[in-house]
Steps between C-alpha positions, in 0.01 A plus 500: 500500500756593767437834668762762412696637798448870432630590844848370421585711194615861491307789347693512173443131432136536603447782249675303223289190566175698497594750228427803714666795671524573873472871420248541219308170512346344192418676178123548464488298177702217655267494803197466271665210320579323826142540619390310188770238561456439873135593538340714771654502846210328678440179686295255298142455605241240419346604164153654527203273446377488144142569394426129456636420845286771659199374304559144620530629855158665470347166402641332813294716735267282709185689397593474134559125537153471658353675196686268263362201691152652473547541124607137467192384697274715282651351185465148643128564562454634146487870592759589238399863468546562874834317497633708210386829654657411836831419331486827301443692824788311661730600212382863507550513877852358455577756228394782732711343776800484266453866409481603866795289612714608205416866566590455867833333414586774250418770755716329764784462248475872424520564874816290521652689206441829683719395792804377311829605661742731325879513476758775449754411232779671308469459124714686256660688795157639594306411815140398426217326683340195340270215596689227684370260234722673241827449688743277307838335570770763466284787625669739740249559781505775765375423848420714804359427843143374462541357149414143412772317309344421158736215400812314610791741459868540576600814690749734335459797736366533855476758778390368842278255313294247694244253370222305669522147358257330739277405206782275373710403800263543795758725664317805634812711567593720198816390317782748437602503135817600318616453140827319580568173316449183707727218388320179587383193312186441705330776694151498657261772389514669840879542478509661156566850632560649155171372357145634515200276443155540351229538764729648764496863612759769565472612862768771497768656284524507124672312224527398137493145371508312171215256442621144447177295510134582443163330536501130574882488487526704820535344844137591568400344168665173597295495819184588306544187286452291813185677618139472393307815422322648798122501529348824365423757766140523614367788702301461826190607308553229239551246777179611673311475171645153447362393837168669414488298177535176694222601740275593208583168334388308806187716528428444130516123543258519792260722304522277194413190703213686664364634170529157341313331787227767511452468125461124521253524789299744291485249216743672262676298230811323631732597210363854491563547874847350470590747225345794689691407816831468313445829317409673826820370661703653220310828529528512879880509511665813349786304348614805303557705816869407561588595142303825526678589826843426351425710193364789707806493726741483207325770296481717811874462540541609138290810573721574800809481280353773281477708816871438568457230768651164402354219710750217554271275705128453446444483875584870517187583297274375779714643778504849347129539567553433871795737560460718810847660516741608227858554621670705232854619440524876453762562233373430151176345624325784681736752340595557136859375534621792291776590740647849474768659715342828608753609762850408615687578821878523518734667751218681679342640181171417331481508118170494311502290181253598229350276234270201540506146368793352312574792267864598584418869498508704821684753714654505846415802716595598851243589767538870412394422143844537340578246230826311548719288280480166675849388402657821639388410852732220613254362759206499260719360221620213724144421604377483140809318371502243782126440465543443126784251546303310763205443264421212266218682320549647153336796327400425142354726233225346287265624229241567770742686727730396781459190710689340787619142481529362851386612841298827479659641817847448356367641175417824682866530609621435144266771366609747771865441406413543131346841581843599633671372183616164638437200275503145626707354216771765536506473880520121480795519260681762706437328837437134420320283752747262664262302718176531690282385786149495353201660666331290762162579653633392840798741492312766299832593334707442188876550465714526188878534460656724236833625379463880540800695376731209577360445850266225619176636643179333608164674483213381718143617453190402690260588780610822675473370857696187412770688309544761773536220752806377306663843456791628707559814291314752288616672179478878548626817334828449686526135395445189707441567872407271786126477546369609841181378660349847454583489129356149470184615678462806277544287188230261623275802552564606139402151392183514710410840358537382142312178567213684669450687174434171324850468357690175483849562635823318409833563666844463339833443671849400387819345631855508369713187472866426435388212282217251474425353846572130542170433676221633285213478750250761622640471853852600393420742218189692606645674805719804577324681214508871417158655448457699175133599481133426436291454188132595547293310246136554433266232375149645468194282573328344204192709408283186496628369835292732718182399319596132531559537875156664536345218297663246733353676802151485348552131427592427861870451421773664709806638324829475687822661376824309557824669400869517573483879486530737795195520724429866418527438125262206518255688724495803266412286197253289702315811618485633146344172385263483801660175616608656829191651659435652843533228762724280287851417614835451329775264606868478410708190450687581820174501695399174338823341613417591858152344481430134555235328289221555752573873522502529120166318479351744748626799301463386138135596448576864582815542290471653151868567425812290560822690431868406499406134491693211346338229286519261796266728693237452229464136597425594861246759388323243281492249785359759743226605258404141420476430873199737503338314210599750232548390141825675409635615165870589515718664237873437462785508253819377663652162581428542869136583429437142382407352843244775564358467148458127552346537846255770393164384370576695181863567416536774239842537340614804306523434127743784424724519805431151638761227506429159349510353851222732614295419189541126554380535861198713407142425403478795264736738322424870456626588154501872580600478871187705571291486818187581299557178303462295819170673570380433144599135546295483822203640311551242226534222758169598658338514157625154401371345822160668459482379140578142597237519772255631241575205269450256788174668600374485141590136437370367830176699489435372146569141604279544807222623272517192278497263797216692671279493189543129421490383862184701580320391181567133572397545862169653387444218253532726194774295335836642392465853356807447283621205298859375545632654178360840592663483845838426345466776241399745774813414692714547189370837379421684824795402723814571296484835316317708765710362789822582320375846398410577862863436585596793274282754681683836536563646848181622662454852621577519870693174517778687684251657741441163667715348775728206411332161514625249752753250358304193613166642393286246316386561144149480639556769766314830492173335404628342177388153612149623574486683166603185314222309672212745455600607150536136393161410645355808327631383160372149568152620601472731199587210269257276686232769459549490123465119510190510722331764282567297186342189654204702629441651157499149351815551302677191370784352706749625237360853531517480882860379485588774250346774715690371804821462302494856365390652831773319690772595251396861446449570871848361568660712230312809620602415856868529400451878489369493859819358649726766353464677833366399839357842585527732199215517250570380148381837373750679725787280384399539137386223269790543259789520747562125465490436127617142550176422683293649218683277251448202734128582517477504121692171466297318767163637379585404141599148604168472685277633222669302227364173642151650496493663156708258288262222388760220510613590852139528620462131434820415682430712811123433496417870487218672309419848375303683767185705458540880535313494834736231629801707391360796693471285813848353457671833441304664779604233748861521379544866595346460847842403654636838390205683659502306827877524549495874424230542766705295750806720429290812557384364837861408589625849415218660698587284803870587472419873476271476805778334703737783414 
């Protein structure tokens, strides 16, 4: 089908073709119908693997194929019972593998669903936010700087709009957009200036557009048809475990060959030794470990989401546990982001503004305490009116009270104006906005043009020092007068005074025009301004932030504040939160500009606060910190924060105030924009890593125990203490449930009192490798003791095998409680704090005992009912691992205390 040339038709024809309105968008009912007709606005992906496909994949594993070959050989030699049991175990193992893999895929899918992008649309003349998947042809979408374009759309309105289309065209320079019709038969994508495309991002300005294509019909969808799906992401830990699996596989082959040869030299039966060797090979390799790790990672990510941290990349889970520095924005992250104008300054007078939050109730009082009518003071009235016109935020009353839609700082100005009786809707109708130059973090200003009483005026608000630098006059009681250097200096001192009290200060200026200027650029518009006054806005620290900063310090993590606010404002908040302590320094963006990279590297370890910085400075700060080997977490919300978020080891985007560009560049999204959420995520990251290490320790120590027992028995000429079927059943019932349950261990007490682990630290660091070895040998020797005692007491071979089988299995299951913590006693942690492990214990113990007590299964597994005295020995030996490991932990704690 020939592609429709949407760029070459005017807005009226576009709306007729798509059955929509450029003002009110689609009707809600119509939009729902179109979603059913066109389907969700997503790029098609390869369908998920079905249960049968996953099951077949389990049967293709090399160790499983070896078992199937062993079953075939057994059947060929007439050992039908062994062959059937082996095949049953193979099927059960595959079923467990299917369950684990399916659970992992579902958890990862849930993770993907958490990070779906959103879109702002107009439906039924009302602006709403929806999932980008629900966008349909005909939708009227609203776009601001930092938004991702959800679908291919035709512009109908634009103000200084630019789009980054490098994802489609490869052109890195942003493209200027305008809604004018382009009359052309054939036009390359890069030249369609009145079109926006799915997958691109808005770098500046704002606009409205009507969606023309969604999903696979978009330009990005056409490219997607030509591409294969990418390989699923694997974390460094998963890669290391993959390499470990290969090493263990090679080691298992060597051990199997050795065991087989020793058995033959000792005169053991050829077929019996072949089956024992094959079974031991299967038991030696923890083939369920990759699935366990994936599930633990994915479920950990789900737990983080409940704590308001959405992880976009699994690699971030590992990295969180190694973070040494958290660079955090101030506004809304360390503070509550409930902006309130507490004081205003106009024409040399200070006015206190009462009332907190977004409730439009409050009074204006002079310094002498006299209440004033704000609109009766022409200077104060102009300040409030101009600030209101220059805002995009809206105040809305809901059932739960008032809320601000838009930027909280602008919301504070809207609420302050409302306290004086000025309403945004009425002001907008009386003095409509004619044009604008949107806010830019580089300029630190925003300018809007309005028709005020028949005259064209522009209002510019922004950083006080920047605004005052552009002013040539000041509005006073006598009207507009030329600003002197003394006046400029005194105004800067007022700004410094307010900022030193922890206030965020905004300045407002205006300029009169004979008409709209021809060149609408910051260079031509934002100069020769007349200063009106200051807004002093207070944003109190979050109550939980101070505690989170203290927790970071205990955990060996530095907290660094980075803000665009005035130095004194930032320092006041930082001191209140204990971020800025005696001996710490603060730097401004201006000082950063004067430093080269080497100078910044020398200074960075002593700086706790960066003030008046631009997003571009963040990248330099990250680079300087990483130069010293720090693992850096960086927060951000704007378009220009994206490079720093990408370069940081952990990029954390704001979920409320963050742009789609920032979210796409990040590793995690803070749903509540809260600093404490980052700290909770670090705690969770440490917990997940510890849990995975516990699972690895458990599996490898159990496998070491099985190898040690069989190898030593054969070496001593005692024969194999376990038959092949018992070895396979052991591997089935003791590996899966406990290992997975250990991955769900809750955070341990004191986990944030330890320093961050090193990023390249091995899983076997900190004595884990030694513990695996000695604990595995311990389990093996205890099982071998049961076997030796049975032979010495003239028990039958079946009784000896049964005693060894139960001792081995029960000691392994009991041992799972040991690895819950490296140093803390089980009785300190609490037996019931991990209910999943208790359930796993019950499942594994039941699966063990069923083959001993069910008569039919006793014949299959060659087990027998034990005498009471033998049960006493078996159970006694099985709890020894718990006793010995508890003693070793006590010695470890005593040694650690002595060192301190």
